[in-house]
PDB file of C-alpha atoms in Angstrom:
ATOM      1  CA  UNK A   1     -68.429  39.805  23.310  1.00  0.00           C
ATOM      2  CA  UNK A   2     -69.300  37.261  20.605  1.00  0.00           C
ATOM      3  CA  UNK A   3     -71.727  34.066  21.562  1.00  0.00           C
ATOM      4  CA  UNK A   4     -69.840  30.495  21.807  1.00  0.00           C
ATOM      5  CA  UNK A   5     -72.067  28.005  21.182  1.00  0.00           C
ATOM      6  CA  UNK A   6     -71.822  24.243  22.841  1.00  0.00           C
ATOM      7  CA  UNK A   7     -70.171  22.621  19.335  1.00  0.00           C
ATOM      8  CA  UNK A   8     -67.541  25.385  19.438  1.00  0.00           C
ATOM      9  CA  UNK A   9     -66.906  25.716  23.511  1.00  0.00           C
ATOM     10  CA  UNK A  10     -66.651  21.591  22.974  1.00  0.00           C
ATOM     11  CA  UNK A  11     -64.065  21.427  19.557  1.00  0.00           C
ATOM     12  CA  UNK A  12     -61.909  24.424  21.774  1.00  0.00           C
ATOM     13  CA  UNK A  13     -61.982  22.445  25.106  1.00  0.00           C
ATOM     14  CA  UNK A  14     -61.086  19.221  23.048  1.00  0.00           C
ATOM     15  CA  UNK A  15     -58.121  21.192  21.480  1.00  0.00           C
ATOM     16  CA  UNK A  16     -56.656  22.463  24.081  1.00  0.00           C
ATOM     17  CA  UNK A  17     -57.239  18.828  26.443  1.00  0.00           C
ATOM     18  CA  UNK A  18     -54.797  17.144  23.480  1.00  0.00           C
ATOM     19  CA  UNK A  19     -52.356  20.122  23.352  1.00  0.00           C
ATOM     20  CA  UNK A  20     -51.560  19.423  27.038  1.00  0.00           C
ATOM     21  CA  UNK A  21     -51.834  15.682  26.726  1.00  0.00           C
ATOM     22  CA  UNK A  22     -48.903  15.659  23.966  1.00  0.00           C
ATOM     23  CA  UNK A  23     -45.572  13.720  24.548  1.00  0.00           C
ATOM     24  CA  UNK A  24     -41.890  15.085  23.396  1.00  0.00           C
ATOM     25  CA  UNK A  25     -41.005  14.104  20.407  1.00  0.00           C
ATOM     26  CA  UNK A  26     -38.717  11.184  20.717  1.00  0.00           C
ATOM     27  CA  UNK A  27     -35.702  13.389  18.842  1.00  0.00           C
ATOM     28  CA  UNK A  28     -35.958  15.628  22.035  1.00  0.00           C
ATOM     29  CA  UNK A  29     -35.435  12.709  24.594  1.00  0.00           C
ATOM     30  CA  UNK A  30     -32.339  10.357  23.181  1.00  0.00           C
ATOM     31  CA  UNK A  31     -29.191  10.563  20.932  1.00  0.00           C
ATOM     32  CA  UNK A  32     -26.829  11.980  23.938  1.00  0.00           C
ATOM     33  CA  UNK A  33     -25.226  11.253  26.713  1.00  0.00           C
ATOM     34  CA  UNK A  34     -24.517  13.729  29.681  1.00  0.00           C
ATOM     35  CA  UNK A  35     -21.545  13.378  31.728  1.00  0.00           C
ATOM     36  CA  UNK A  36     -20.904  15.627  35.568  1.00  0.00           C
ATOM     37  CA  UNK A  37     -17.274  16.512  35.493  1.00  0.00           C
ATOM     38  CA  UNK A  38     -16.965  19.448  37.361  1.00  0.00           C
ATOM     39  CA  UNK A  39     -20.059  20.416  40.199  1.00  0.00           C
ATOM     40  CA  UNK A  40     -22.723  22.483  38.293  1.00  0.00           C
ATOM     41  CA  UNK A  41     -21.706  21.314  34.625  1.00  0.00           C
ATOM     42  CA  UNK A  42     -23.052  18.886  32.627  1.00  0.00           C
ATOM     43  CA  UNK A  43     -21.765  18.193  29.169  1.00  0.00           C
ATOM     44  CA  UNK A  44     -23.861  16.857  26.877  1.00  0.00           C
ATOM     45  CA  UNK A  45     -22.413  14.877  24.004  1.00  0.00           C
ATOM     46  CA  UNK A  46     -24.293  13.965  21.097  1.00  0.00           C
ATOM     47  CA  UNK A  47     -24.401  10.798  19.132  1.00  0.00           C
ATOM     48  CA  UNK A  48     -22.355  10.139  15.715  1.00  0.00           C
ATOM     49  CA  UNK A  49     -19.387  11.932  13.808  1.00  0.00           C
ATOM     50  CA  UNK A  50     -19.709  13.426  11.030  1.00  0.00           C
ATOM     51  CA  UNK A  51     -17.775  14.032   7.729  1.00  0.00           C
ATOM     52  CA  UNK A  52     -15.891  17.011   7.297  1.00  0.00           C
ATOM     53  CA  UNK A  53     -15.173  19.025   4.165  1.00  0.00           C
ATOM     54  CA  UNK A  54     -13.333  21.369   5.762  1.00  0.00           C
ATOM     55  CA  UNK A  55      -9.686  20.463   4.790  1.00  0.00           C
ATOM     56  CA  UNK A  56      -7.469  19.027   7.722  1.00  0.00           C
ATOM     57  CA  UNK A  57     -10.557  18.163   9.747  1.00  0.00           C
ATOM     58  CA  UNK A  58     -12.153  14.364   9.330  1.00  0.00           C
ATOM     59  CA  UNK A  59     -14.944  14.745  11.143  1.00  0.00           C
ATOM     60  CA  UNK A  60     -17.143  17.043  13.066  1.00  0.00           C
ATOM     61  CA  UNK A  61     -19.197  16.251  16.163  1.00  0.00           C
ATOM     62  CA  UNK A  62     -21.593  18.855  18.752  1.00  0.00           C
ATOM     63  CA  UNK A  63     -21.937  18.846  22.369  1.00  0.00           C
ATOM     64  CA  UNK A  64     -23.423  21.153  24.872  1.00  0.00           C
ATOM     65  CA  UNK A  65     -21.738  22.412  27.710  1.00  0.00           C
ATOM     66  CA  UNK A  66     -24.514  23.461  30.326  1.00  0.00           C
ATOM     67  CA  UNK A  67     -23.337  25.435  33.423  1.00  0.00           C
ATOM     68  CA  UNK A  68     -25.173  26.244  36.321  1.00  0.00           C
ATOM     69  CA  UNK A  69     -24.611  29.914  38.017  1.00  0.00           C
ATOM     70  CA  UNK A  70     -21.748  30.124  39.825  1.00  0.00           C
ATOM     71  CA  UNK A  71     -19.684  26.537  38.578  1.00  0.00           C
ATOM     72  CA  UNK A  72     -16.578  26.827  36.628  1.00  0.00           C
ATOM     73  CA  UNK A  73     -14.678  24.427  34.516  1.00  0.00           C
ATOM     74  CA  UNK A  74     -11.089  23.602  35.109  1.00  0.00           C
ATOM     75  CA  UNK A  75      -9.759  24.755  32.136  1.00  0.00           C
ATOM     76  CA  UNK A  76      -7.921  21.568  30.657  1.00  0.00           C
ATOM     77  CA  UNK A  77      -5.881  22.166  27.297  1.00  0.00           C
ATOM     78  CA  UNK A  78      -8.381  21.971  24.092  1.00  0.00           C
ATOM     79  CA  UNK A  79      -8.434  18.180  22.749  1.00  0.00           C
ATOM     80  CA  UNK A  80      -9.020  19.748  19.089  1.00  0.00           C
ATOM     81  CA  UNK A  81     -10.155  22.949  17.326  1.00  0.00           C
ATOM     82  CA  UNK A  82     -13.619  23.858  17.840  1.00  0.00           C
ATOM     83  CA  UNK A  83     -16.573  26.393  17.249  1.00  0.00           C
ATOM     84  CA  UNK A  84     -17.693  27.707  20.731  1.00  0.00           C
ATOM     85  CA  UNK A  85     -21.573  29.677  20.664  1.00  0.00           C
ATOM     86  CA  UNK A  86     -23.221  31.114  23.641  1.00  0.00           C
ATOM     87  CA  UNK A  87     -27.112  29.399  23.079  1.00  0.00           C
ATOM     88  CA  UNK A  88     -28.046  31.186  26.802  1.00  0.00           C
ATOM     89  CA  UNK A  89     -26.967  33.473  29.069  1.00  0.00           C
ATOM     90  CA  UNK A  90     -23.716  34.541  29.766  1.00  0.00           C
ATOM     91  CA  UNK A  91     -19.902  32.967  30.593  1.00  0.00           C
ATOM     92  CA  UNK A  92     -16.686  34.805  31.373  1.00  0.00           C
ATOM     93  CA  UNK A  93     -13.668  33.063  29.605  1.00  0.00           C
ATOM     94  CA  UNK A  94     -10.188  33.091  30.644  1.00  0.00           C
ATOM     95  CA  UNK A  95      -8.462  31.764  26.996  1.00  0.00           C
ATOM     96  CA  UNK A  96      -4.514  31.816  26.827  1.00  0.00           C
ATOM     97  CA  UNK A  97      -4.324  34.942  29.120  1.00  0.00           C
ATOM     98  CA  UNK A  98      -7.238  37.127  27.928  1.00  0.00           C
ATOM     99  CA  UNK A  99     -10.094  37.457  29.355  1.00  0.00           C
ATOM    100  CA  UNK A 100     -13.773  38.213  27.758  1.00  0.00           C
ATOM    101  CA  UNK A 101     -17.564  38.228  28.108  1.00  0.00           C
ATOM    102  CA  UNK A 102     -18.863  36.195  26.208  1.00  0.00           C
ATOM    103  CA  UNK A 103     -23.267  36.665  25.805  1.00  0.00           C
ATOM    104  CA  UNK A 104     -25.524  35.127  24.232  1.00  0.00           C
ATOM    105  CA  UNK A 105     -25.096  34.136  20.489  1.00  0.00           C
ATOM    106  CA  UNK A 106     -21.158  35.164  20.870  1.00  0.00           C
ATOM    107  CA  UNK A 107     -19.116  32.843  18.930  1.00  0.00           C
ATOM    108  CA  UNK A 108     -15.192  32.060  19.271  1.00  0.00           C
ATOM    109  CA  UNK A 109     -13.061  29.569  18.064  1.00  0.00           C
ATOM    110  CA  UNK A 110     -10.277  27.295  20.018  1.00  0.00           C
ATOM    111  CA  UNK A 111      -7.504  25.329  18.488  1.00  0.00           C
ATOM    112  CA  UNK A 112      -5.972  22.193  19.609  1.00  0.00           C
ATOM    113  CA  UNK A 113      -4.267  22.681  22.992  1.00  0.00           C
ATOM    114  CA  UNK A 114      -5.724  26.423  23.560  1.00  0.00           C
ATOM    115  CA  UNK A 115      -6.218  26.127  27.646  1.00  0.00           C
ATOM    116  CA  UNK A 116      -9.264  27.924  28.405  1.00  0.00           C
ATOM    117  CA  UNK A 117     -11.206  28.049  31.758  1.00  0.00           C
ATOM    118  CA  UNK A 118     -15.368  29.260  31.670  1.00  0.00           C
ATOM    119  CA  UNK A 119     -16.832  31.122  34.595  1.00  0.00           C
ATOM    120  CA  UNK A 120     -20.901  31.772  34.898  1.00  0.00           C
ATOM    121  CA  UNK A 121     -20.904  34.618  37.206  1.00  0.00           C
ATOM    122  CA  UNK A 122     -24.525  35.268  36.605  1.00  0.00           C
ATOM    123  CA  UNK A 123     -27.575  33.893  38.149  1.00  0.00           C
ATOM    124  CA  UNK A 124     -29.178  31.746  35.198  1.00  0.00           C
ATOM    125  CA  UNK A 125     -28.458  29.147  33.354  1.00  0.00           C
ATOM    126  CA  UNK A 126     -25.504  29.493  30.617  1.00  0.00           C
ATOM    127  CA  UNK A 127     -25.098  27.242  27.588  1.00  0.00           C
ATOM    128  CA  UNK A 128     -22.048  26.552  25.541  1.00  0.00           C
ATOM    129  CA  UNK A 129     -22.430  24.795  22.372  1.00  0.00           C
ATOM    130  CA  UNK A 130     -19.087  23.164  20.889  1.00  0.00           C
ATOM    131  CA  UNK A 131     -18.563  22.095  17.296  1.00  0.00           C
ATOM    132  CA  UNK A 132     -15.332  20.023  17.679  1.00  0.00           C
ATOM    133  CA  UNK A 133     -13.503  20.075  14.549  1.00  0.00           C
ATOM    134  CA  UNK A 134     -11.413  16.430  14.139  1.00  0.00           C
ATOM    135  CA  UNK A 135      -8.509  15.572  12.638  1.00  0.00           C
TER     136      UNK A 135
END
């Protein structure tokens, strides 16, 4: 084993005593808002719109959709189109019918009025990110 001297057993010990001391950055803290509306899901919605290019879309926005195991959601029609992505673990969808797995990094698509119902039958944590797609 190689010899640490006191300068070196010091600089590491000083290192690793302001690694623990850092803060979040403030990016990680603020800029969304989270909202209950079914038990065991939180939707996170974050701040500003913005412009779309895509043609017959104005704007585009992002929100999370974070569901504890075993909560559902109550599967209201679709408000616009959107961009659904599985960030972690797993949901079971019920869209228009069908039914599918959907794991992590899957990614579907919804359009306005598409009623669709999410199910995490597993035992972690499962996140939904939306892209909502405005008209």
């Amino acid at each position: 084993m190689n010899k640490i001297d006191r300068r070196s057993a010091l600089g590491i010990g000083l290192a690793a005593a302001s690694a623990a001391m850092m803060k979040p950055a403030a990016a990680q803290t603020t800029g969304y808002k989270d909202t209950t509306p079914w038990p065991g899901v939180v939707v996170r919605a974050y701040d500003g719109e913005t412009p779309s290019i895509i043609p017959g879309f104005k704007t585009v926005s992002m929100r999370d959709v974070i569901m504890q195991p075993a909560s559902k959601t109550a599967g209201p029609p679709m408000m616009n189109a959107m961009i659904c992505h599985i960030t972690e673990g797993e949901l079971r969808l019920e869209q228009d019918e069908k039914t599918f797995t959907a794991k992590k990094n899957f990614v579907w698509t919804c359009n306005k009025d598409t009623k669709e119902q999410a199910y995490n039958d597993g035992n972690v944590v499962a996140i939904m990110r939306i892209t909502d797609l405005k008209a």
